[in-house]
PDB file of C-alpha atoms in Angstrom:
ATOM      1  CA  UNK V   7      43.205  11.709 -49.667  1.00  0.00           C
ATOM      2  CA  UNK V   8      39.895  13.223 -50.640  1.00  0.00           C
ATOM      3  CA  UNK V   9      38.851  10.640 -53.202  1.00  0.00           C
ATOM      4  CA  UNK V  10      37.879   7.000 -53.302  1.00  0.00           C
ATOM      5  CA  UNK V  11      40.912   4.750 -53.222  1.00  0.00           C
ATOM      6  CA  UNK V  12      41.225   1.141 -54.272  1.00  0.00           C
ATOM      7  CA  UNK V  13      43.924  -1.437 -53.875  1.00  0.00           C
ATOM      8  CA  UNK V  14      45.649  -3.122 -55.491  1.00  0.00           C
ATOM      9  CA  UNK V  15      45.615  -1.200 -58.739  1.00  0.00           C
ATOM     10  CA  UNK V  16      46.472  -4.375 -60.628  1.00  0.00           C
ATOM     11  CA  UNK V  17      46.104  -8.012 -59.662  1.00  0.00           C
ATOM     12  CA  UNK V  18      47.209 -11.004 -61.679  1.00  0.00           C
ATOM     13  CA  UNK V  19      46.161 -14.369 -60.361  1.00  0.00           C
ATOM     14  CA  UNK V  20      45.879 -17.947 -61.474  1.00  0.00           C
ATOM     15  CA  UNK V  21      42.603 -19.623 -62.211  1.00  0.00           C
ATOM     16  CA  UNK V  22      41.141 -21.161 -59.076  1.00  0.00           C
ATOM     17  CA  UNK V  23      42.791 -18.779 -56.632  1.00  0.00           C
ATOM     18  CA  UNK V  24      40.882 -16.429 -54.326  1.00  0.00           C
ATOM     19  CA  UNK V  25      41.366 -12.657 -54.527  1.00  0.00           C
ATOM     20  CA  UNK V  26      40.443  -9.741 -52.302  1.00  0.00           C
ATOM     21  CA  UNK V  27      39.939  -6.228 -53.592  1.00  0.00           C
ATOM     22  CA  UNK V  28      39.791  -3.276 -51.249  1.00  0.00           C
ATOM     23  CA  UNK V  29      37.892   0.006 -51.403  1.00  0.00           C
ATOM     24  CA  UNK V  30      38.284   3.026 -49.146  1.00  0.00           C
ATOM     25  CA  UNK V  31      35.333   5.363 -49.712  1.00  0.00           C
ATOM     26  CA  UNK V  32      35.288   9.081 -49.161  1.00  0.00           C
ATOM     27  CA  UNK V  33      35.078   9.836 -45.466  1.00  0.00           C
ATOM     28  CA  UNK V  34      31.509  10.405 -44.376  1.00  0.00           C
ATOM     29  CA  UNK V  35      29.918   8.733 -47.387  1.00  0.00           C
ATOM     30  CA  UNK V  36      27.379   6.218 -46.238  1.00  0.00           C
ATOM     31  CA  UNK V  37      26.667   4.589 -49.591  1.00  0.00           C
ATOM     32  CA  UNK V  38      29.210   2.335 -51.295  1.00  0.00           C
ATOM     33  CA  UNK V  39      28.899   0.534 -54.616  1.00  0.00           C
ATOM     34  CA  UNK V  40      30.927  -2.074 -56.476  1.00  0.00           C
ATOM     35  CA  UNK V  41      30.836  -2.305 -60.269  1.00  0.00           C
ATOM     36  CA  UNK V  42      32.607  -4.466 -62.820  1.00  0.00           C
ATOM     37  CA  UNK V  43      33.790  -3.174 -66.163  1.00  0.00           C
ATOM     38  CA  UNK V  44      34.793  -5.643 -68.814  1.00  0.00           C
ATOM     39  CA  UNK V  45      36.999  -4.547 -71.704  1.00  0.00           C
ATOM     40  CA  UNK V  46      35.152  -2.125 -73.955  1.00  0.00           C
ATOM     41  CA  UNK V  47      31.967  -2.444 -71.976  1.00  0.00           C
ATOM     42  CA  UNK V  48      29.897  -0.337 -69.650  1.00  0.00           C
ATOM     43  CA  UNK V  49      29.758  -0.775 -65.921  1.00  0.00           C
ATOM     44  CA  UNK V  50      27.897  -3.699 -64.409  1.00  0.00           C
ATOM     45  CA  UNK V  51      26.458  -3.203 -60.940  1.00  0.00           C
ATOM     46  CA  UNK V  52      27.550  -5.813 -58.397  1.00  0.00           C
ATOM     47  CA  UNK V  53      26.599  -4.827 -54.848  1.00  0.00           C
ATOM     48  CA  UNK V  54      25.504  -1.841 -52.802  1.00  0.00           C
ATOM     49  CA  UNK V  55      25.963  -0.929 -49.137  1.00  0.00           C
ATOM     50  CA  UNK V  56      24.018   1.787 -47.355  1.00  0.00           C
ATOM     51  CA  UNK V  57      24.896   2.519 -43.766  1.00  0.00           C
ATOM     52  CA  UNK V  58      24.132  -0.419 -41.505  1.00  0.00           C
ATOM     53  CA  UNK V  59      21.412  -1.815 -43.741  1.00  0.00           C
ATOM     54  CA  UNK V  60      21.704  -5.239 -45.313  1.00  0.00           C
ATOM     55  CA  UNK V  61      23.576  -4.917 -48.618  1.00  0.00           C
ATOM     56  CA  UNK V  62      21.833  -5.334 -51.926  1.00  0.00           C
ATOM     57  CA  UNK V  63      23.626  -8.236 -53.589  1.00  0.00           C
ATOM     58  CA  UNK V  64      21.357  -8.497 -56.582  1.00  0.00           C
ATOM     59  CA  UNK V  65      24.150  -7.825 -59.060  1.00  0.00           C
ATOM     60  CA  UNK V  66      26.631 -10.446 -57.901  1.00  0.00           C
ATOM     61  CA  UNK V  67      27.124 -12.866 -60.829  1.00  0.00           C
ATOM     62  CA  UNK V  68      27.650 -15.998 -58.759  1.00  0.00           C
ATOM     63  CA  UNK V  69      28.103 -17.260 -55.220  1.00  0.00           C
ATOM     64  CA  UNK V  70      31.857 -17.056 -55.732  1.00  0.00           C
ATOM     65  CA  UNK V  71      31.506 -13.303 -55.269  1.00  0.00           C
ATOM     66  CA  UNK V  72      30.999 -11.725 -51.859  1.00  0.00           C
ATOM     67  CA  UNK V  73      31.621  -8.375 -50.236  1.00  0.00           C
ATOM     68  CA  UNK V  74      31.860  -6.945 -46.779  1.00  0.00           C
ATOM     69  CA  UNK V  75      31.884  -3.467 -45.411  1.00  0.00           C
ATOM     70  CA  UNK V  76      33.401  -3.085 -41.965  1.00  0.00           C
ATOM     71  CA  UNK V  77      32.432  -0.271 -39.672  1.00  0.00           C
ATOM     72  CA  UNK V  78      30.495   1.426 -42.411  1.00  0.00           C
ATOM     73  CA  UNK V  79      33.691   2.423 -44.153  1.00  0.00           C
ATOM     74  CA  UNK V  80      36.209   0.143 -45.896  1.00  0.00           C
ATOM     75  CA  UNK V  81      34.825  -2.548 -48.153  1.00  0.00           C
ATOM     76  CA  UNK V  82      36.385  -5.752 -49.449  1.00  0.00           C
ATOM     77  CA  UNK V  83      35.183  -7.604 -52.528  1.00  0.00           C
ATOM     78  CA  UNK V  84      36.203 -11.262 -52.507  1.00  0.00           C
ATOM     79  CA  UNK V  85      36.175 -13.552 -55.516  1.00  0.00           C
ATOM     80  CA  UNK V  86      36.680 -17.211 -54.734  1.00  0.00           C
ATOM     81  CA  UNK V  87      37.988 -19.808 -57.171  1.00  0.00           C
ATOM     82  CA  UNK V  88      38.586 -17.169 -59.838  1.00  0.00           C
ATOM     83  CA  UNK V  89      37.765 -17.939 -63.458  1.00  0.00           C
ATOM     84  CA  UNK V  90      39.129 -16.315 -66.604  1.00  0.00           C
ATOM     85  CA  UNK V  91      35.795 -14.626 -67.224  1.00  0.00           C
ATOM     86  CA  UNK V  92      36.279 -12.761 -63.931  1.00  0.00           C
ATOM     87  CA  UNK V  93      39.027 -10.719 -65.606  1.00  0.00           C
ATOM     88  CA  UNK V  94      37.846  -7.105 -65.623  1.00  0.00           C
ATOM     89  CA  UNK V  95      38.299  -3.762 -63.900  1.00  0.00           C
ATOM     90  CA  UNK V  96      36.483  -3.656 -60.585  1.00  0.00           C
ATOM     91  CA  UNK V  97      35.336  -0.170 -59.673  1.00  0.00           C
ATOM     92  CA  UNK V  98      34.177   1.104 -56.328  1.00  0.00           C
ATOM     93  CA  UNK V  99      32.101   4.236 -55.842  1.00  0.00           C
ATOM     94  CA  UNK V 100      30.726   6.077 -52.864  1.00  0.00           C
ATOM     95  CA  UNK V 101      28.088   8.731 -52.390  1.00  0.00           C
ATOM     96  CA  UNK V 102      26.957  10.843 -49.494  1.00  0.00           C
ATOM     97  CA  UNK V 103      23.815   8.793 -49.046  1.00  0.00           C
ATOM     98  CA  UNK V 104      21.344   6.769 -51.019  1.00  0.00           C
ATOM     99  CA  UNK V 105      19.419   9.668 -52.474  1.00  0.00           C
ATOM    100  CA  UNK V 106      20.096  11.377 -55.756  1.00  0.00           C
ATOM    101  CA  UNK V 107      23.723  12.129 -55.152  1.00  0.00           C
ATOM    102  CA  UNK V 108      26.757  11.966 -57.354  1.00  0.00           C
ATOM    103  CA  UNK V 109      28.695   8.740 -57.102  1.00  0.00           C
ATOM    104  CA  UNK V 110      32.434   9.265 -56.848  1.00  0.00           C
ATOM    105  CA  UNK V 111      34.459   6.495 -58.405  1.00  0.00           C
ATOM    106  CA  UNK V 112      37.838   5.127 -57.465  1.00  0.00           C
ATOM    107  CA  UNK V 113      40.496   4.317 -60.078  1.00  0.00           C
ATOM    108  CA  UNK V 114      39.587   0.645 -60.100  1.00  0.00           C
ATOM    109  CA  UNK V 115      41.452  -2.627 -59.709  1.00  0.00           C
ATOM    110  CA  UNK V 116      42.377  -4.395 -62.910  1.00  0.00           C
ATOM    111  CA  UNK V 117      42.049  -8.144 -62.317  1.00  0.00           C
ATOM    112  CA  UNK V 118      43.629 -10.589 -64.723  1.00  0.00           C
ATOM    113  CA  UNK V 119      42.958 -14.280 -64.247  1.00  0.00           C
ATOM    114  CA  UNK V 120      45.406 -16.489 -66.136  1.00  0.00           C
TER     115      UNK V 120
ATOM    116  CA  UNK Z1230      14.527  -5.235 -68.563  1.00  0.00           C
ATOM    117  CA  UNK Z1231      16.423  -2.029 -68.140  1.00  0.00           C
ATOM    118  CA  UNK Z1232      18.900  -1.093 -70.778  1.00  0.00           C
ATOM    119  CA  UNK Z1233      20.797   1.956 -71.799  1.00  0.00           C
ATOM    120  CA  UNK Z1234      22.584   2.073 -75.119  1.00  0.00           C
ATOM    121  CA  UNK Z1235      24.557   4.416 -77.276  1.00  0.00           C
ATOM    122  CA  UNK Z1236      24.199   4.991 -80.984  1.00  0.00           C
ATOM    123  CA  UNK Z1237      27.853   5.695 -81.863  1.00  0.00           C
ATOM    124  CA  UNK Z1238      30.763   3.771 -80.419  1.00  0.00           C
ATOM    125  CA  UNK Z1239      33.375   6.308 -81.645  1.00  0.00           C
ATOM    126  CA  UNK Z1240      33.091   9.991 -82.427  1.00  0.00           C
ATOM    127  CA  UNK Z1241      35.983  11.864 -84.016  1.00  0.00           C
ATOM    128  CA  UNK Z1242      35.960  15.658 -84.044  1.00  0.00           C
ATOM    129  CA  UNK Z1243      38.341  18.516 -84.619  1.00  0.00           C
ATOM    130  CA  UNK Z1244      39.424  20.770 -81.800  1.00  0.00           C
ATOM    131  CA  UNK Z1245      37.005  23.643 -81.487  1.00  0.00           C
ATOM    132  CA  UNK Z1246      34.061  21.769 -82.959  1.00  0.00           C
ATOM    133  CA  UNK Z1247      30.941  21.045 -80.967  1.00  0.00           C
ATOM    134  CA  UNK Z1248      30.406  17.384 -80.059  1.00  0.00           C
ATOM    135  CA  UNK Z1249      27.127  15.581 -79.554  1.00  0.00           C
ATOM    136  CA  UNK Z1250      27.002  12.178 -77.901  1.00  0.00           C
ATOM    137  CA  UNK Z1251      23.684  10.354 -77.914  1.00  0.00           C
ATOM    138  CA  UNK Z1252      22.129   7.786 -75.634  1.00  0.00           C
ATOM    139  CA  UNK Z1253      18.886   5.817 -75.668  1.00  0.00           C
ATOM    140  CA  UNK Z1254      17.274   4.359 -72.587  1.00  0.00           C
ATOM    141  CA  UNK Z1255      14.448   1.890 -72.260  1.00  0.00           C
ATOM    142  CA  UNK Z1256      13.124   2.277 -68.721  1.00  0.00           C
ATOM    143  CA  UNK Z1257      10.445   4.941 -68.896  1.00  0.00           C
ATOM    144  CA  UNK Z1258      10.207   4.893 -65.090  1.00  0.00           C
ATOM    145  CA  UNK Z1259      13.761   6.194 -64.686  1.00  0.00           C
ATOM    146  CA  UNK Z1260      13.844   9.710 -63.392  1.00  0.00           C
ATOM    147  CA  UNK Z1261      17.496  10.589 -63.092  1.00  0.00           C
ATOM    148  CA  UNK Z1262      20.264  10.482 -65.668  1.00  0.00           C
ATOM    149  CA  UNK Z1263      23.986  11.114 -65.458  1.00  0.00           C
ATOM    150  CA  UNK Z1264      26.802  11.539 -67.914  1.00  0.00           C
ATOM    151  CA  UNK Z1265      30.224  10.279 -66.902  1.00  0.00           C
ATOM    152  CA  UNK Z1266      33.604  10.781 -68.532  1.00  0.00           C
ATOM    153  CA  UNK Z1267      36.207   8.062 -68.236  1.00  0.00           C
ATOM    154  CA  UNK Z1268      39.820   8.654 -69.193  1.00  0.00           C
ATOM    155  CA  UNK Z1269      42.169   5.761 -69.755  1.00  0.00           C
ATOM    156  CA  UNK Z1270      43.161   4.045 -66.536  1.00  0.00           C
ATOM    157  CA  UNK Z1271      40.821   6.098 -64.404  1.00  0.00           C
ATOM    158  CA  UNK Z1272      37.400   5.663 -62.885  1.00  0.00           C
ATOM    159  CA  UNK Z1273      34.384   7.449 -64.337  1.00  0.00           C
ATOM    160  CA  UNK Z1274      34.097  11.121 -63.496  1.00  0.00           C
ATOM    161  CA  UNK Z1275      30.761  12.864 -63.094  1.00  0.00           C
ATOM    162  CA  UNK Z1276      30.054  15.477 -65.760  1.00  0.00           C
ATOM    163  CA  UNK Z1277      26.447  16.515 -65.476  1.00  0.00           C
ATOM    164  CA  UNK Z1278      23.103  15.147 -64.414  1.00  0.00           C
ATOM    165  CA  UNK Z1279      19.471  15.803 -65.181  1.00  0.00           C
ATOM    166  CA  UNK Z1280      16.178  14.831 -63.593  1.00  0.00           C
ATOM    167  CA  UNK Z1281      13.148  13.812 -65.561  1.00  0.00           C
ATOM    168  CA  UNK Z1282      11.240  16.986 -64.676  1.00  0.00           C
ATOM    169  CA  UNK Z1283      13.714  18.901 -66.853  1.00  0.00           C
ATOM    170  CA  UNK Z1284      14.501  18.686 -70.549  1.00  0.00           C
ATOM    171  CA  UNK Z1285      17.722  20.672 -70.587  1.00  0.00           C
ATOM    172  CA  UNK Z1286      20.505  21.452 -68.219  1.00  0.00           C
ATOM    173  CA  UNK Z1287      23.684  23.391 -68.830  1.00  0.00           C
ATOM    174  CA  UNK Z1288      27.065  23.239 -67.248  1.00  0.00           C
ATOM    175  CA  UNK Z1289      30.430  24.617 -68.176  1.00  0.00           C
ATOM    176  CA  UNK Z1290      30.779  23.881 -71.914  1.00  0.00           C
ATOM    177  CA  UNK Z1291      28.384  20.958 -71.542  1.00  0.00           C
ATOM    178  CA  UNK Z1292      24.651  20.670 -72.042  1.00  0.00           C
ATOM    179  CA  UNK Z1293      22.472  17.646 -71.438  1.00  0.00           C
ATOM    180  CA  UNK Z1294      19.174  17.290 -73.278  1.00  0.00           C
ATOM    181  CA  UNK Z1295      16.464  14.851 -72.248  1.00  0.00           C
ATOM    182  CA  UNK Z1296      13.628  13.809 -74.510  1.00  0.00           C
ATOM    183  CA  UNK Z1297      11.319  11.628 -72.474  1.00  0.00           C
ATOM    184  CA  UNK Z1298       8.928  11.096 -75.363  1.00  0.00           C
ATOM    185  CA  UNK Z1299      11.483   9.091 -77.311  1.00  0.00           C
ATOM    186  CA  UNK Z1300      13.601   8.144 -74.289  1.00  0.00           C
ATOM    187  CA  UNK Z1301      16.688   9.851 -75.609  1.00  0.00           C
ATOM    188  CA  UNK Z1302      19.522  11.629 -73.844  1.00  0.00           C
ATOM    189  CA  UNK Z1303      22.316  13.634 -75.389  1.00  0.00           C
ATOM    190  CA  UNK Z1304      25.474  15.346 -74.203  1.00  0.00           C
ATOM    191  CA  UNK Z1305      26.669  18.383 -76.057  1.00  0.00           C
ATOM    192  CA  UNK Z1306      30.220  19.602 -75.585  1.00  0.00           C
ATOM    193  CA  UNK Z1307      30.974  23.070 -76.886  1.00  0.00           C
ATOM    194  CA  UNK Z1308      34.349  24.006 -78.327  1.00  0.00           C
ATOM    195  CA  UNK Z1309      35.718  20.497 -77.857  1.00  0.00           C
ATOM    196  CA  UNK Z1310      39.300  20.335 -76.623  1.00  0.00           C
ATOM    197  CA  UNK Z1311      41.914  17.555 -76.818  1.00  0.00           C
ATOM    198  CA  UNK Z1312      41.443  17.079 -73.067  1.00  0.00           C
ATOM    199  CA  UNK Z1313      37.866  16.044 -73.741  1.00  0.00           C
ATOM    200  CA  UNK Z1314      39.093  12.868 -75.410  1.00  0.00           C
ATOM    201  CA  UNK Z1315      37.725  10.028 -73.324  1.00  0.00           C
ATOM    202  CA  UNK Z1316      34.933   7.484 -73.184  1.00  0.00           C
ATOM    203  CA  UNK Z1317      31.581   8.959 -72.241  1.00  0.00           C
ATOM    204  CA  UNK Z1318      28.897   6.918 -70.518  1.00  0.00           C
ATOM    205  CA  UNK Z1319      25.303   7.768 -69.927  1.00  0.00           C
ATOM    206  CA  UNK Z1320      23.753   6.186 -66.872  1.00  0.00           C
ATOM    207  CA  UNK Z1321      20.206   5.769 -65.770  1.00  0.00           C
ATOM    208  CA  UNK Z1322      19.024   5.651 -62.213  1.00  0.00           C
ATOM    209  CA  UNK Z1323      16.805   2.604 -61.753  1.00  0.00           C
ATOM    210  CA  UNK Z1324      14.582   2.634 -58.705  1.00  0.00           C
ATOM    211  CA  UNK Z1325      15.389  -0.976 -57.916  1.00  0.00           C
ATOM    212  CA  UNK Z1326      14.887  -2.245 -54.372  1.00  0.00           C
ATOM    213  CA  UNK Z1327      14.551   1.296 -53.187  1.00  0.00           C
ATOM    214  CA  UNK Z1328      17.993   2.589 -54.046  1.00  0.00           C
ATOM    215  CA  UNK Z1329      19.606   4.289 -56.939  1.00  0.00           C
ATOM    216  CA  UNK Z1330      21.302   1.618 -59.014  1.00  0.00           C
ATOM    217  CA  UNK Z1331      23.140   3.058 -61.976  1.00  0.00           C
ATOM    218  CA  UNK Z1332      22.541   1.299 -65.290  1.00  0.00           C
ATOM    219  CA  UNK Z1333      25.309   2.236 -67.700  1.00  0.00           C
ATOM    220  CA  UNK Z1334      25.465   2.214 -71.453  1.00  0.00           C
ATOM    221  CA  UNK Z1335      28.438   0.703 -73.261  1.00  0.00           C
ATOM    222  CA  UNK Z1336      30.068   4.081 -73.844  1.00  0.00           C
ATOM    223  CA  UNK Z1337      31.129   6.314 -76.733  1.00  0.00           C
ATOM    224  CA  UNK Z1338      34.752   7.102 -77.358  1.00  0.00           C
ATOM    225  CA  UNK Z1339      35.354  10.741 -78.227  1.00  0.00           C
ATOM    226  CA  UNK Z1340      38.539  11.470 -80.145  1.00  0.00           C
ATOM    227  CA  UNK Z1341      39.524  15.111 -80.490  1.00  0.00           C
ATOM    228  CA  UNK Z1342      42.144  16.001 -83.049  1.00  0.00           C
ATOM    229  CA  UNK Z1343      44.200  19.174 -82.618  1.00  0.00           C
TER     230      UNK Z1343
END
């Protein structure tokens, strides 16, 4: 496909469990971003990857959150010991590079922590 | 700190009317602004952008106005259609740690009645 894809589309988990969310960016895009969107809210930046540079993790809310990007392409966002306040839609976006370029968003993963 | 906010959480218009969605930003150092449209269950979709060296930019049926003096951004949609119903976010590019981190407002819901 030509767009950003994310999986799963929905994830329901129990409090305390770990979850992994996947993002496949647009082929050739070197920049990848993760955002979190709580119900009725705007998007909160989480983490940014650019090429082989060290990621900018300044938006991660706690050390339970981590992300990896393998081979400069697919990224996985991991949330350990999930809490109810982690419930949100997690959105991934990619752009051609880190300059002023449009960010293309995936459809998101809706995470519900019971 | 950086913040981007919207004046109206919900805007209801009739089909064919012109719509104006407003946004205020606080970071006077920001130099790039984007409007996104988000339909239910989907990720944000780029509509139009503007750089701080411009005060107006037009697209197809959409116009973005930037007033740097009062740090205000607006999106004008001409001849609004039912398909324009969505949540609209303004976003500000913050030059944080050398990359373009999007700071989003909370969004305005546009409801278009036929």
